XYZ file of C-alpha atoms in Angstrom:
172
model
C 46.632 43.863 -22.549
C 47.391 43.510 -26.336
C 50.069 46.475 -26.902
C 51.452 46.482 -23.549
C 54.367 46.087 -22.994
C 56.211 42.425 -21.854
C 57.276 43.868 -18.755
C 54.089 44.850 -17.122
C 52.434 41.383 -18.472
C 55.312 39.816 -16.506
C 54.696 42.847 -13.571
C 50.577 42.218 -13.508
C 51.144 38.265 -13.568
C 53.905 38.022 -10.482
C 51.408 40.147 -9.147
C 48.839 37.203 -9.420
C 51.277 35.085 -8.672
C 52.193 36.497 -5.099
C 48.512 37.775 -4.742
C 47.522 34.143 -5.125
C 50.387 32.553 -2.259
C 49.429 35.028 -0.121
C 45.989 34.694 0.013
C 46.395 30.265 0.709
C 48.421 31.230 3.630
C 45.915 34.231 4.712
C 43.237 31.287 4.288
C 45.345 28.621 5.836
C 45.475 30.560 9.242
C 41.596 31.234 9.638
C 39.868 28.506 11.016
C 36.267 28.018 10.278
C 33.605 27.109 12.887
C 31.068 24.853 9.950
C 31.895 20.715 11.032
C 31.910 20.212 7.215
C 35.398 19.003 5.746
C 36.629 21.136 3.407
C 34.678 24.617 3.321
C 37.227 27.480 3.468
C 36.432 31.205 2.352
C 38.150 30.957 -1.152
C 40.769 33.862 -0.659
C 42.715 32.862 -3.197
C 40.041 32.391 -6.006
C 39.973 36.449 -5.523
C 43.172 35.432 -8.104
C 40.909 33.674 -10.289
C 38.528 35.452 -11.052
C 40.132 38.795 -11.045
C 43.143 37.302 -13.572
C 39.651 36.334 -16.131
C 38.996 39.590 -16.373
C 43.305 40.642 -16.137
C 44.441 38.716 -18.600
C 41.693 36.432 -19.857
C 41.543 32.991 -19.838
C 44.578 31.192 -20.875
C 46.785 33.724 -18.590
C 44.444 32.558 -15.507
C 44.817 29.025 -16.373
C 48.649 29.667 -15.547
C 48.534 31.653 -13.054
C 46.019 29.305 -11.242
C 47.892 26.191 -12.487
C 50.958 28.151 -10.652
C 49.152 28.413 -7.372
C 48.312 24.948 -7.591
C 52.030 23.948 -7.659
C 53.392 26.266 -5.674
C 51.029 26.615 -2.841
C 51.293 22.930 -2.821
C 54.885 22.906 -2.887
C 54.593 25.822 -0.066
C 51.727 24.591 2.494
C 50.694 21.112 1.184
C 51.478 18.500 -0.792
C 50.375 15.882 -3.832
C 47.098 15.390 -1.713
C 46.566 19.005 -1.878
C 48.325 19.716 -5.254
C 45.277 17.388 -7.013
C 42.221 18.341 -4.945
C 43.239 21.957 -5.084
C 43.970 21.339 -9.761
C 40.587 19.657 -9.456
C 38.453 21.614 -7.677
C 40.175 24.994 -9.379
C 39.938 23.666 -12.980
C 36.424 23.023 -13.005
C 35.928 26.093 -11.444
C 37.931 28.079 -13.640
C 36.165 26.626 -17.313
C 33.291 27.527 -15.561
C 34.032 30.931 -14.564
C 35.809 31.439 -18.211
C 32.383 30.255 -20.044
C 29.866 32.090 -17.976
C 32.790 35.226 -18.884
C 33.455 34.305 -22.631
C 29.468 33.731 -23.023
C 28.327 36.531 -20.115
C 26.101 35.213 -19.067
C 26.181 36.639 -15.892
C 28.544 39.376 -14.178
C 31.171 38.976 -11.888
C 29.717 38.376 -9.043
C 28.008 35.919 -10.875
C 30.527 33.657 -12.412
C 32.382 33.528 -8.886
C 29.453 32.717 -7.057
C 29.781 29.511 -10.306
C 32.473 29.593 -9.388
C 32.708 28.918 -5.890
C 30.237 25.917 -5.940
C 31.319 24.216 -9.181
C 34.995 23.825 -7.216
C 33.596 22.557 -4.398
C 31.277 19.960 -6.513
C 34.755 19.176 -8.227
C 36.581 18.564 -4.885
C 33.765 16.697 -3.775
C 33.598 14.464 -6.844
C 37.126 13.984 -7.700
C 37.251 13.049 -3.187
C 33.737 10.505 -3.568
C 35.966 8.700 -6.571
C 39.141 8.433 -4.976
C 38.567 8.044 -1.501
C 35.618 5.685 -3.721
C 32.668 6.265 -0.885
C 28.994 8.655 -1.671
C 28.307 8.844 0.503
C 30.238 12.189 0.576
C 27.262 14.139 -1.578
C 25.878 13.884 1.805
C 28.117 16.737 2.187
C 27.239 18.150 -0.748
C 24.479 21.023 0.024
C 26.034 22.687 3.187
C 28.803 22.596 0.662
C 26.817 24.736 -2.462
C 25.876 27.052 0.295
C 28.893 27.295 1.626
C 30.830 27.810 -2.512
C 27.784 30.346 -2.805
C 28.699 33.074 -0.142
C 32.175 32.609 -0.341
C 31.541 33.279 -4.284
C 29.897 36.364 -3.592
C 31.819 37.817 -1.854
C 34.537 36.646 -3.767
C 33.113 38.011 -6.800
C 32.262 41.330 -4.496
C 36.101 41.457 -4.187
C 37.235 40.621 -7.025
C 35.238 43.735 -8.710
C 36.994 46.217 -6.397
C 40.524 44.983 -6.868
C 39.794 44.698 -10.618
C 39.466 47.164 -11.209
C 41.918 49.030 -9.679
C 44.580 47.490 -10.823
C 43.132 47.716 -14.147
C 43.547 51.684 -13.501
C 46.331 51.368 -12.493
C 47.681 48.587 -15.502
C 45.576 50.967 -18.375
C 48.178 53.930 -17.119
C 51.631 55.330 -17.184
C 52.182 54.927 -13.448
C 54.198 51.804 -13.892
C-alpha cells in the first residue's frame, strides 16, 4: 500500500482486526460434528490470507497477533491464546513463504496454512502435555486443514479482490 494515506492504512487494519474478531466469534458458535478435537472451520484465517495479499507480511503479523490476543481475552483464556499463537504463527510463516516465493496461488497458500496451523497446535499440545499419542489425530487434522484451507483460500481471494478494489479507488 505504498503511497496510500495513513488514514487508509489505519482503516484497513481496523477492518481486518474487526473482521478477524467477528469471524472468531462466529466460529465459536458453529458446532462441528467431528469427533476429533481441534477441528475448526478456520474462519479467522480468512483475515490472515487476505491480509497477506493486501498489507503484506509485517502488517499481517501485527493483525494476527492482535487477533489472537484480543480473541483470547474476549472469548478464551491464556491457554487458548498460547495454542492460537502456536498454530497461527507457524501457519503465517508458511503462507508468507509460499506467497513470497510464488510457490502457490492464494488458495494453495491457504491450504498450506490450514495444514501447518494444525501441525503447530498438535505439536505444541503434545509437548505441553507430554503425550506424543496426540499425533494420532494428525491425519484427521491434516485432512480438515486441507478442506478448511481450500474454502478459506477461495473466500480469501474474493475478499482480497473486493477489499482491494474498495481501497485502491477514491471511495474512502
